[in-house]
Short mmCIF file of N, CA and C in Angstrom, two decimals:
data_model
loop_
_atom_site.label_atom_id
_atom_site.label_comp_id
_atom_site.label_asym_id
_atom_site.label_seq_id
_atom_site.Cartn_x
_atom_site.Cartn_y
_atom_site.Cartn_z
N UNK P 1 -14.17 -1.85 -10.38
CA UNK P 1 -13.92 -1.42 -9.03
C UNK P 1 -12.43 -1.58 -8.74
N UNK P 2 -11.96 -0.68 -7.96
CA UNK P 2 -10.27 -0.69 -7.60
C UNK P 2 -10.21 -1.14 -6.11
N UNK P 3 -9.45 -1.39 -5.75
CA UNK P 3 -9.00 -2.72 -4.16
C UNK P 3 -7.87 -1.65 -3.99
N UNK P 4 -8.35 -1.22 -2.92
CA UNK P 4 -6.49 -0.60 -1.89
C UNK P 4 -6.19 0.18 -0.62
N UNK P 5 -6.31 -0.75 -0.14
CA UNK P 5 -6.17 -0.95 1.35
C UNK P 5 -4.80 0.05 2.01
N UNK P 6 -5.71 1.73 2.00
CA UNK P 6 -5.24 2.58 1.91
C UNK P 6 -5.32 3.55 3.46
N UNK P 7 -4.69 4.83 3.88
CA UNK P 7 -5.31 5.10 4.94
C UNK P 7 -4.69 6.48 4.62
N UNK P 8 -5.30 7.31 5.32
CA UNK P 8 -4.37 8.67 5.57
C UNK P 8 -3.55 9.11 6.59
N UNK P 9 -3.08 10.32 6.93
CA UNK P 9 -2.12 10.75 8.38
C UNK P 9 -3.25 10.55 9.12
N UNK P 10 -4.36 10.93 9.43
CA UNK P 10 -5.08 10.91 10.53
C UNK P 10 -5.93 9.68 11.05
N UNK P 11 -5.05 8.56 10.26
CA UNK P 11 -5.57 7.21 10.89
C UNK P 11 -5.06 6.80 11.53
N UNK P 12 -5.40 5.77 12.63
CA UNK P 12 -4.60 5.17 13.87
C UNK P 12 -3.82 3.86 12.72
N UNK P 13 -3.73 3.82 11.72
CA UNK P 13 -2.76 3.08 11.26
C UNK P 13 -1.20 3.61 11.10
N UNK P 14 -0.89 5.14 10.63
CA UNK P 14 -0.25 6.01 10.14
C UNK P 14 0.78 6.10 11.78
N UNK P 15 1.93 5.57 11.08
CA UNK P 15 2.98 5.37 12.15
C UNK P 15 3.99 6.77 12.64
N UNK P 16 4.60 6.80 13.45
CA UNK P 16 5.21 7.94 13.44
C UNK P 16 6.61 7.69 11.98
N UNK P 17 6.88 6.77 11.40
CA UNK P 17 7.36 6.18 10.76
C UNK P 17 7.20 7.09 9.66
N UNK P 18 5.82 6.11 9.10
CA UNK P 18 5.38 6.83 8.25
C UNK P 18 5.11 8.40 7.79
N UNK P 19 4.76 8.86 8.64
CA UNK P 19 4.78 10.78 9.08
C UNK P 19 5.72 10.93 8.38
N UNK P 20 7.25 10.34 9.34
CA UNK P 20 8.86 11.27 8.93
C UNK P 20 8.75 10.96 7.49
N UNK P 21 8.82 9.66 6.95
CA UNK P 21 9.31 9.09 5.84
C UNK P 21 8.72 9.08 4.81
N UNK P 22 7.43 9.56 4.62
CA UNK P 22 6.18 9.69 3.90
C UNK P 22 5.85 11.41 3.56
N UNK P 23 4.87 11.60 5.06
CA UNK P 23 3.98 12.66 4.74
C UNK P 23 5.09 13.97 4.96
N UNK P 24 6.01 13.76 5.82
CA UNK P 24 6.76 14.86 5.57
C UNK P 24 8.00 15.18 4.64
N UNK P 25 8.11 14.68 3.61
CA UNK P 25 9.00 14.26 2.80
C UNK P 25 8.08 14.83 1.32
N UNK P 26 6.97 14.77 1.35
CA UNK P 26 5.91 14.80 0.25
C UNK P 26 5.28 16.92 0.94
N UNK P 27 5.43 17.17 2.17
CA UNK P 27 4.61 18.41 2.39
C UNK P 27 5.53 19.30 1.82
N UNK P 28 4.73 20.24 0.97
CA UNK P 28 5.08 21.43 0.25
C UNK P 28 4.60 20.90 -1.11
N UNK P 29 5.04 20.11 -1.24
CA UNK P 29 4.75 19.49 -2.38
C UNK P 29 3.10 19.00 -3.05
N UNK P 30 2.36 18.18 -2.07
CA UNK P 30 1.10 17.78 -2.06
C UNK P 30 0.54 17.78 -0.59
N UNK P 31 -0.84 18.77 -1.15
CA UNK P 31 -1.41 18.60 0.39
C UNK P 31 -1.09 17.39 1.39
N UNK P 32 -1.66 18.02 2.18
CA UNK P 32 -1.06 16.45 3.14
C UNK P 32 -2.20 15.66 3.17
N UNK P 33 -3.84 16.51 2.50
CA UNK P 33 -4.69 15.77 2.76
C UNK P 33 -4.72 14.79 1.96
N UNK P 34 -4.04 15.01 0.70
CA UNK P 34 -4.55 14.04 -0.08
C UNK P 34 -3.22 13.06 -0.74
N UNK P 35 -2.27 12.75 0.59
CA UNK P 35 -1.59 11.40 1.02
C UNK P 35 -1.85 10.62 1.49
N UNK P 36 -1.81 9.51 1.18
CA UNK P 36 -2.25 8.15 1.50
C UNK P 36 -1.26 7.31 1.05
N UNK P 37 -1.43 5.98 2.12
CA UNK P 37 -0.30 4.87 1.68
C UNK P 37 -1.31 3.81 1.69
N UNK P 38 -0.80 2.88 0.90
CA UNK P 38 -1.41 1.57 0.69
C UNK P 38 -0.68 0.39 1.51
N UNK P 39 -1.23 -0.14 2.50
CA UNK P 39 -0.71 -1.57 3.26
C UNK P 39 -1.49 -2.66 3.08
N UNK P 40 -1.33 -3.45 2.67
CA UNK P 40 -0.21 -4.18 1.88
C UNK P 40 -0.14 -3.06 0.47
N UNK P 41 1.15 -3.45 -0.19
CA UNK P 41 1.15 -2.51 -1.03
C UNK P 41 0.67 -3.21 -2.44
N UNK P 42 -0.40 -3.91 -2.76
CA UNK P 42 -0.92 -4.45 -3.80
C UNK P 42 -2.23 -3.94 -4.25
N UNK P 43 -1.99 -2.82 -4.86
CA UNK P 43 -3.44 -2.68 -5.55
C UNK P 43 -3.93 -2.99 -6.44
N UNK P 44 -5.01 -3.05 -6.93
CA UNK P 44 -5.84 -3.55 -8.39
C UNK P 44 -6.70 -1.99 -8.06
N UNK P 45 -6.22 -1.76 -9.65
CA UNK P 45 -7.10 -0.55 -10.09
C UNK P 45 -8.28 -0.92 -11.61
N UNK P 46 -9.44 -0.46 -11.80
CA UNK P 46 -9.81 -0.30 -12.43
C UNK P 46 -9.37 0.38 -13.68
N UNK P 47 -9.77 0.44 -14.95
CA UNK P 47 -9.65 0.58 -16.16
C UNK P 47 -9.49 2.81 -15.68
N UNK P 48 -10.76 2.80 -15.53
CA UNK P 48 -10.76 4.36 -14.87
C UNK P 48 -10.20 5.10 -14.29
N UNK P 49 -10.00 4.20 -12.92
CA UNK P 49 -8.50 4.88 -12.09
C UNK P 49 -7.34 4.28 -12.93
N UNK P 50 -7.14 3.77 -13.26
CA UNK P 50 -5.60 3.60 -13.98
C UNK P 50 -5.72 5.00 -14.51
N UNK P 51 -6.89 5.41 -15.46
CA UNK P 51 -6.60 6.25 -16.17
C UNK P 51 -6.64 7.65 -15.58
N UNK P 52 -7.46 8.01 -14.80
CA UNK P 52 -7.21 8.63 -14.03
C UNK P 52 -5.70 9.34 -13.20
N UNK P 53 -4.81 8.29 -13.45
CA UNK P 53 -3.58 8.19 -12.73
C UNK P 53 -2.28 8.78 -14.34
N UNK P 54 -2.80 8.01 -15.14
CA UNK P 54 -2.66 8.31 -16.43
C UNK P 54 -2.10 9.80 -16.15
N UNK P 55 -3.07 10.04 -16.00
CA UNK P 55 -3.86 11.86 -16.94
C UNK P 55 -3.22 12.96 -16.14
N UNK P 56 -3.02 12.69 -14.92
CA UNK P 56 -2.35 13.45 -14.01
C UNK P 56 -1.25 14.61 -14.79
N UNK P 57 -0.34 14.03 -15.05
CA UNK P 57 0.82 14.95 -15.82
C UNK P 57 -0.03 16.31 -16.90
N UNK P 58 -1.21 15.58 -17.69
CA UNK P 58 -1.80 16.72 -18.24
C UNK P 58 -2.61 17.35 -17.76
N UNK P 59 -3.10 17.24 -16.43
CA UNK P 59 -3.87 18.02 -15.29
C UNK P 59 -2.82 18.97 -14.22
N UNK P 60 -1.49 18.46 -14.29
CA UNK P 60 -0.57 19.21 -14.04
C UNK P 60 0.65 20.48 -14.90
N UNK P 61 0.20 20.27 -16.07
CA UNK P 61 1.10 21.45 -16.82
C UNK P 61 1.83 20.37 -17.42
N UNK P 62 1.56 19.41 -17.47
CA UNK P 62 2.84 17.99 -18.17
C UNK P 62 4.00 17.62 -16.60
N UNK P 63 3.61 18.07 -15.60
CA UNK P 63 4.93 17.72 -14.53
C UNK P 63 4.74 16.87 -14.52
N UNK P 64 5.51 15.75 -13.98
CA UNK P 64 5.61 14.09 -13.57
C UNK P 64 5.49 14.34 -12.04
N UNK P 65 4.72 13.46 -11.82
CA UNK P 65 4.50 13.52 -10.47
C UNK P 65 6.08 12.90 -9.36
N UNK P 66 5.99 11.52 -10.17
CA UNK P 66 6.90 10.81 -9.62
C UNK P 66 8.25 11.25 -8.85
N UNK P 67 9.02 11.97 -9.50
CA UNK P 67 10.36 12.66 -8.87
C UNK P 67 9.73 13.22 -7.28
N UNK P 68 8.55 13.29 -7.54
CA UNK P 68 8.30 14.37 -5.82
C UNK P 68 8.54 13.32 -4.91
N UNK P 69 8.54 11.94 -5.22
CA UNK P 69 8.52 10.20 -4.40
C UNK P 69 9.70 9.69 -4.36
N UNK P 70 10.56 10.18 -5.02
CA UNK P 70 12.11 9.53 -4.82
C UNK P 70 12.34 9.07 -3.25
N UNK P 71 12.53 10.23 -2.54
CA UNK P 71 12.60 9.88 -1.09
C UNK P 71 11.95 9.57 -0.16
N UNK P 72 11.38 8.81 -0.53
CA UNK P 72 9.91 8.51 0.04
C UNK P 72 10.34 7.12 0.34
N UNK P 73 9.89 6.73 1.85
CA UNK P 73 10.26 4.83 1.51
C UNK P 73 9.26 4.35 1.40
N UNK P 74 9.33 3.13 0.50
CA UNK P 74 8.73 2.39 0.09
C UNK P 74 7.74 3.25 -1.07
N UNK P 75 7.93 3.99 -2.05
CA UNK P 75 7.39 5.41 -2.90
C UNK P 75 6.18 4.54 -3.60
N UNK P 76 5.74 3.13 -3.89
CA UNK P 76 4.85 2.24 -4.90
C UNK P 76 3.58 2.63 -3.82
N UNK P 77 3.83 2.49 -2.62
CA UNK P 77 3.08 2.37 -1.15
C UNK P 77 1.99 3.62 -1.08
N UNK P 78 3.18 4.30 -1.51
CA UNK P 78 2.68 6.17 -1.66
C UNK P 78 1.99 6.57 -2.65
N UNK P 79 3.03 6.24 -3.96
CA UNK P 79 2.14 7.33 -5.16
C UNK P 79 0.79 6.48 -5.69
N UNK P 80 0.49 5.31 -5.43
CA UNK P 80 -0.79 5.26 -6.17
C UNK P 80 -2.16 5.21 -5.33
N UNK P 81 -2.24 5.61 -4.18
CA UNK P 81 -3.28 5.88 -3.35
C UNK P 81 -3.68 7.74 -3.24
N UNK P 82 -2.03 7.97 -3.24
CA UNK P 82 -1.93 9.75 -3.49
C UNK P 82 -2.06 9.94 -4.85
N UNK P 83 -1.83 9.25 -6.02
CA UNK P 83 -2.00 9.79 -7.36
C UNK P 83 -4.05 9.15 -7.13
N UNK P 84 -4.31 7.99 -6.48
CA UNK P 84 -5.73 8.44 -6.74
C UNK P 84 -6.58 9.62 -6.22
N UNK P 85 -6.24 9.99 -5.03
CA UNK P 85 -6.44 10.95 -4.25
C UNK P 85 -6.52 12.46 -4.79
N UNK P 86 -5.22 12.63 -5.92
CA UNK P 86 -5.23 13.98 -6.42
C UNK P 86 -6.14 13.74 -7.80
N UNK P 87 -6.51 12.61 -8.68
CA UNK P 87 -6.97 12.27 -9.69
C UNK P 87 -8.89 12.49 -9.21
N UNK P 88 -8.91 12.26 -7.82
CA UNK P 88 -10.71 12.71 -7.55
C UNK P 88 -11.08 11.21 -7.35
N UNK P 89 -10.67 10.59 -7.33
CA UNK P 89 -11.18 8.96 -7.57
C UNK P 89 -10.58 8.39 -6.24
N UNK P 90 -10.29 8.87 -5.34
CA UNK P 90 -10.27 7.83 -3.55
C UNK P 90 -11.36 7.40 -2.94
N UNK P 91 -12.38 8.24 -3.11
CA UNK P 91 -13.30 7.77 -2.51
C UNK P 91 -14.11 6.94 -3.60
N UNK P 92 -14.23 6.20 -4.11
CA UNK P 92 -14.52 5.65 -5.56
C UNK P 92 -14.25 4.20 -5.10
N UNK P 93 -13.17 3.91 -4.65
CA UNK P 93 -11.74 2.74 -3.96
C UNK P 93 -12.67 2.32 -3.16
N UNK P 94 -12.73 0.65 -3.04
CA UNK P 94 -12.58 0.17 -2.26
C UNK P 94 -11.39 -0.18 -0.94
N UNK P 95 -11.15 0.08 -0.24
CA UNK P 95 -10.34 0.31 0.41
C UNK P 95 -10.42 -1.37 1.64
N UNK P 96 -9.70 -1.64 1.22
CA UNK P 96 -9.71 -3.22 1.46
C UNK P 96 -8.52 -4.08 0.45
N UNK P 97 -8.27 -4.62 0.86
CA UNK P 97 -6.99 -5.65 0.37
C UNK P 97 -7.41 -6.68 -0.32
N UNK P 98 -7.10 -7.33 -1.80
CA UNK P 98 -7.17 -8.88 -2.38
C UNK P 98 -6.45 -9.23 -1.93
N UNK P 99 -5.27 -9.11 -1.37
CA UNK P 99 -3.92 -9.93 -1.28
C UNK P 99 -3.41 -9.87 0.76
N UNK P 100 -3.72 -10.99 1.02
CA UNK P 100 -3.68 -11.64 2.18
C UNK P 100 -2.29 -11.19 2.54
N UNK P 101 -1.45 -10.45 3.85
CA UNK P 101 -0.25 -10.25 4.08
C UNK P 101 -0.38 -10.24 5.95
N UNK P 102 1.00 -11.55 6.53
CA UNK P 102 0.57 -10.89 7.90
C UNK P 102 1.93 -10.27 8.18
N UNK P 103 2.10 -8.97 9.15
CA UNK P 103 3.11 -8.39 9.36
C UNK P 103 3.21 -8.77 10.79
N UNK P 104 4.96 -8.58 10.92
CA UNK P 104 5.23 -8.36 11.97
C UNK P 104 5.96 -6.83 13.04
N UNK P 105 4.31 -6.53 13.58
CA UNK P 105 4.08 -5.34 13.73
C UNK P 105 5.35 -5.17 15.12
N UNK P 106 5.59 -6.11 15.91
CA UNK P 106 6.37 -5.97 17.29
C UNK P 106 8.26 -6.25 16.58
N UNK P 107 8.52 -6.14 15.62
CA UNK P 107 9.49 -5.78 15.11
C UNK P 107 10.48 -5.05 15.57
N UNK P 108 11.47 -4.81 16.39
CA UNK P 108 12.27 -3.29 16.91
C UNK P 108 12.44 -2.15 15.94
N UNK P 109 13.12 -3.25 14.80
CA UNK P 109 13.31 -2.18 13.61
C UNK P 109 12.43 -2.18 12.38
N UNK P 110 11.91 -0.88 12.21
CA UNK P 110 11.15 -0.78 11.26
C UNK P 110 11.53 -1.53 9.63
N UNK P 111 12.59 -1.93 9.51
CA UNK P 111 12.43 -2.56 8.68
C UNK P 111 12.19 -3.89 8.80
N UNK P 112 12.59 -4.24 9.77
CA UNK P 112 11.64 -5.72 9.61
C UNK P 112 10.45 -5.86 9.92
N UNK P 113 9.81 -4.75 9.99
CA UNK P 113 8.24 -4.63 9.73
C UNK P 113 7.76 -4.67 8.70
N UNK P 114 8.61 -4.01 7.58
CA UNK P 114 8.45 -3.95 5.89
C UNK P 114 8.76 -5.26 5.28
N UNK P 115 8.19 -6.45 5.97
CA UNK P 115 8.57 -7.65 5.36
C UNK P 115 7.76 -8.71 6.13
N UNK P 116 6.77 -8.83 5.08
CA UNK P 116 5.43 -9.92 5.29
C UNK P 116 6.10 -11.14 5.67
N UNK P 117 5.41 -12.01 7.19
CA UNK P 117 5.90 -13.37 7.43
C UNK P 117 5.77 -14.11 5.94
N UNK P 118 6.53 -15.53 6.37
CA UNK P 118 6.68 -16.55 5.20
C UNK P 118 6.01 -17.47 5.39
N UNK P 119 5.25 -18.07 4.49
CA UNK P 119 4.48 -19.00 5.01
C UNK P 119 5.02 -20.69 4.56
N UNK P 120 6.34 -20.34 4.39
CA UNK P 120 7.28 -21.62 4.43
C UNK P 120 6.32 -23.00 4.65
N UNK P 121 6.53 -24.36 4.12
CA UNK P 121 5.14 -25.03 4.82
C UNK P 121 4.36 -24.98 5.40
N UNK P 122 3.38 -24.08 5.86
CA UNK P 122 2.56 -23.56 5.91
C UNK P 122 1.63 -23.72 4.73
N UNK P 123 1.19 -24.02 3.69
CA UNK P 123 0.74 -24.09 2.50
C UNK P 123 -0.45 -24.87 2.95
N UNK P 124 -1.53 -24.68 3.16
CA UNK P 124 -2.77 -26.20 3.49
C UNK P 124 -3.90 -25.28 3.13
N UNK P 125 -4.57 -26.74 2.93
CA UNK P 125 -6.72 -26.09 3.09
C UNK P 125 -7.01 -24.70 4.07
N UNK P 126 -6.63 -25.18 5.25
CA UNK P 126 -6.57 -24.69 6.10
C UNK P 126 -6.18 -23.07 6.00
N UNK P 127 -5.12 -22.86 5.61
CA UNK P 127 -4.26 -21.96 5.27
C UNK P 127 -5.06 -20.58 4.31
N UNK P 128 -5.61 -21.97 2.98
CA UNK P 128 -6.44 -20.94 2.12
C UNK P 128 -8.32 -20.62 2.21
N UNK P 129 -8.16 -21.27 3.11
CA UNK P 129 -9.66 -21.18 3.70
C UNK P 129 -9.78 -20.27 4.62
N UNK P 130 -9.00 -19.49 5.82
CA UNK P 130 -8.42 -18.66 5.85
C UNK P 130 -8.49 -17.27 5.22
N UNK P 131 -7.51 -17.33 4.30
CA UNK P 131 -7.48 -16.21 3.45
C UNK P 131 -8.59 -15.78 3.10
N UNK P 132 -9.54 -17.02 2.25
CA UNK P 132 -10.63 -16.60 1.24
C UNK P 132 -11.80 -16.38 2.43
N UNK P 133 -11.74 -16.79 3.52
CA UNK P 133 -12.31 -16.09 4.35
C UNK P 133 -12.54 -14.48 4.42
N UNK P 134 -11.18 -14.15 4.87
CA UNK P 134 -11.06 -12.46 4.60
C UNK P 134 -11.51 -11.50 3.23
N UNK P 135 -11.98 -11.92 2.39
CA UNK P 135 -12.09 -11.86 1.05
C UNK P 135 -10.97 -11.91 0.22
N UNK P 136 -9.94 -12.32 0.50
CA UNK P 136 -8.68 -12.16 -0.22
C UNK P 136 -8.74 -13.03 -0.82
N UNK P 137 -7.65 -12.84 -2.74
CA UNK P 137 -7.87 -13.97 -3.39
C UNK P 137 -6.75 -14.21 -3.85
N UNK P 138 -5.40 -13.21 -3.28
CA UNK P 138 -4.01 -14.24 -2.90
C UNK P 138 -2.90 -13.96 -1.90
N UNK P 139 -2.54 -14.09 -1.74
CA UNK P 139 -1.54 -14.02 -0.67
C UNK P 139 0.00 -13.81 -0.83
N UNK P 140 0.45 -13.27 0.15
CA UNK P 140 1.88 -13.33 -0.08
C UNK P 140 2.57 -13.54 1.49
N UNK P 141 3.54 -14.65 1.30
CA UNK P 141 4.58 -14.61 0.59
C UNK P 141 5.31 -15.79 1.11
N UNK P 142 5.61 -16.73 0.33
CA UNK P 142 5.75 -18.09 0.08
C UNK P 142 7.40 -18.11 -0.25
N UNK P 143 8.48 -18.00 0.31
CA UNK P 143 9.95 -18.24 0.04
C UNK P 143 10.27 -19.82 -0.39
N UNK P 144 10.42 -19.97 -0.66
CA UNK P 144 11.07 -21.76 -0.57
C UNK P 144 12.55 -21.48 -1.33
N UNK P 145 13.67 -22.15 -0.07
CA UNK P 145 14.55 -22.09 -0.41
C UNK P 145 15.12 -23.43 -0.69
N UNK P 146 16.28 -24.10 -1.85
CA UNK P 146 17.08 -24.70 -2.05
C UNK P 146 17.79 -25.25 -1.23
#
């Protein structure tokens, strides 16, 4: 089974953000239906969808998908929910997260939205009891500085 906590344009997750920097950056190129981003951007794919993702280039004439993602922000976010999507295998996905991330959504600037709190001491029972609550089985993101 593959984990990836994915959505499309027509979800109330899908930011106006995302639109400019994503789906319209990718249209002409790939339907728009079958874009998707992954938040948090940690997936676990199965043996299948990996391969699936694989195979693409020879389901395409040999093109590489990738170059169409250059300008894309955050492009890891993008191509492997959209490479499952064009591969037939999205709905297959569990669509749900292993990896525990909290954002800070009231951010002004979108980029400091693109950057999971720290859980600096913060580290306890508590903490991972928590997590494994949500079904998650790790978390990010732990800085410790010098």
């Amino acid at each position: 089974r593959s984990y990836v906590n994915c959505y499309g344009r027509n979800s109330s997750r899908c930011t106006r953000f995302d639109e400019h920097n994503c789906w319209d950056i990718l249209r002409g190129i790939i339907p728009g239906e079958a874009i998707y981003k992954a938040l948090p951007g940690w997936c676990f794919l199965s043996r299948k969808h990996a391969q699936g993702i694989i195979d693409i280039p020879s389901q395409l004439g040999g093109l590489n998908l990738w170059p169409a993602f250059e300008r894309v922000w955050a492009p890891e976010e993008v191509f492997i929910p959209t490479a499952l999507s064009l591969s037939g295998n999205i709905d297959e996905v569990s669509r749900r997260a292993l990896t525990h991330s909290r954002w800070d959504e009231r951010a002004s600037d979108h980029k400091d939205r693109a950057r999971p709190f720290a859980y600096d001491g913060c580290f306890d029972d508590e903490l991972v009891s928590r997590v494994r609550r949500n079904g998650c089985l790790f978390f990010e993101k732990d800085e410790k500085t010098d």
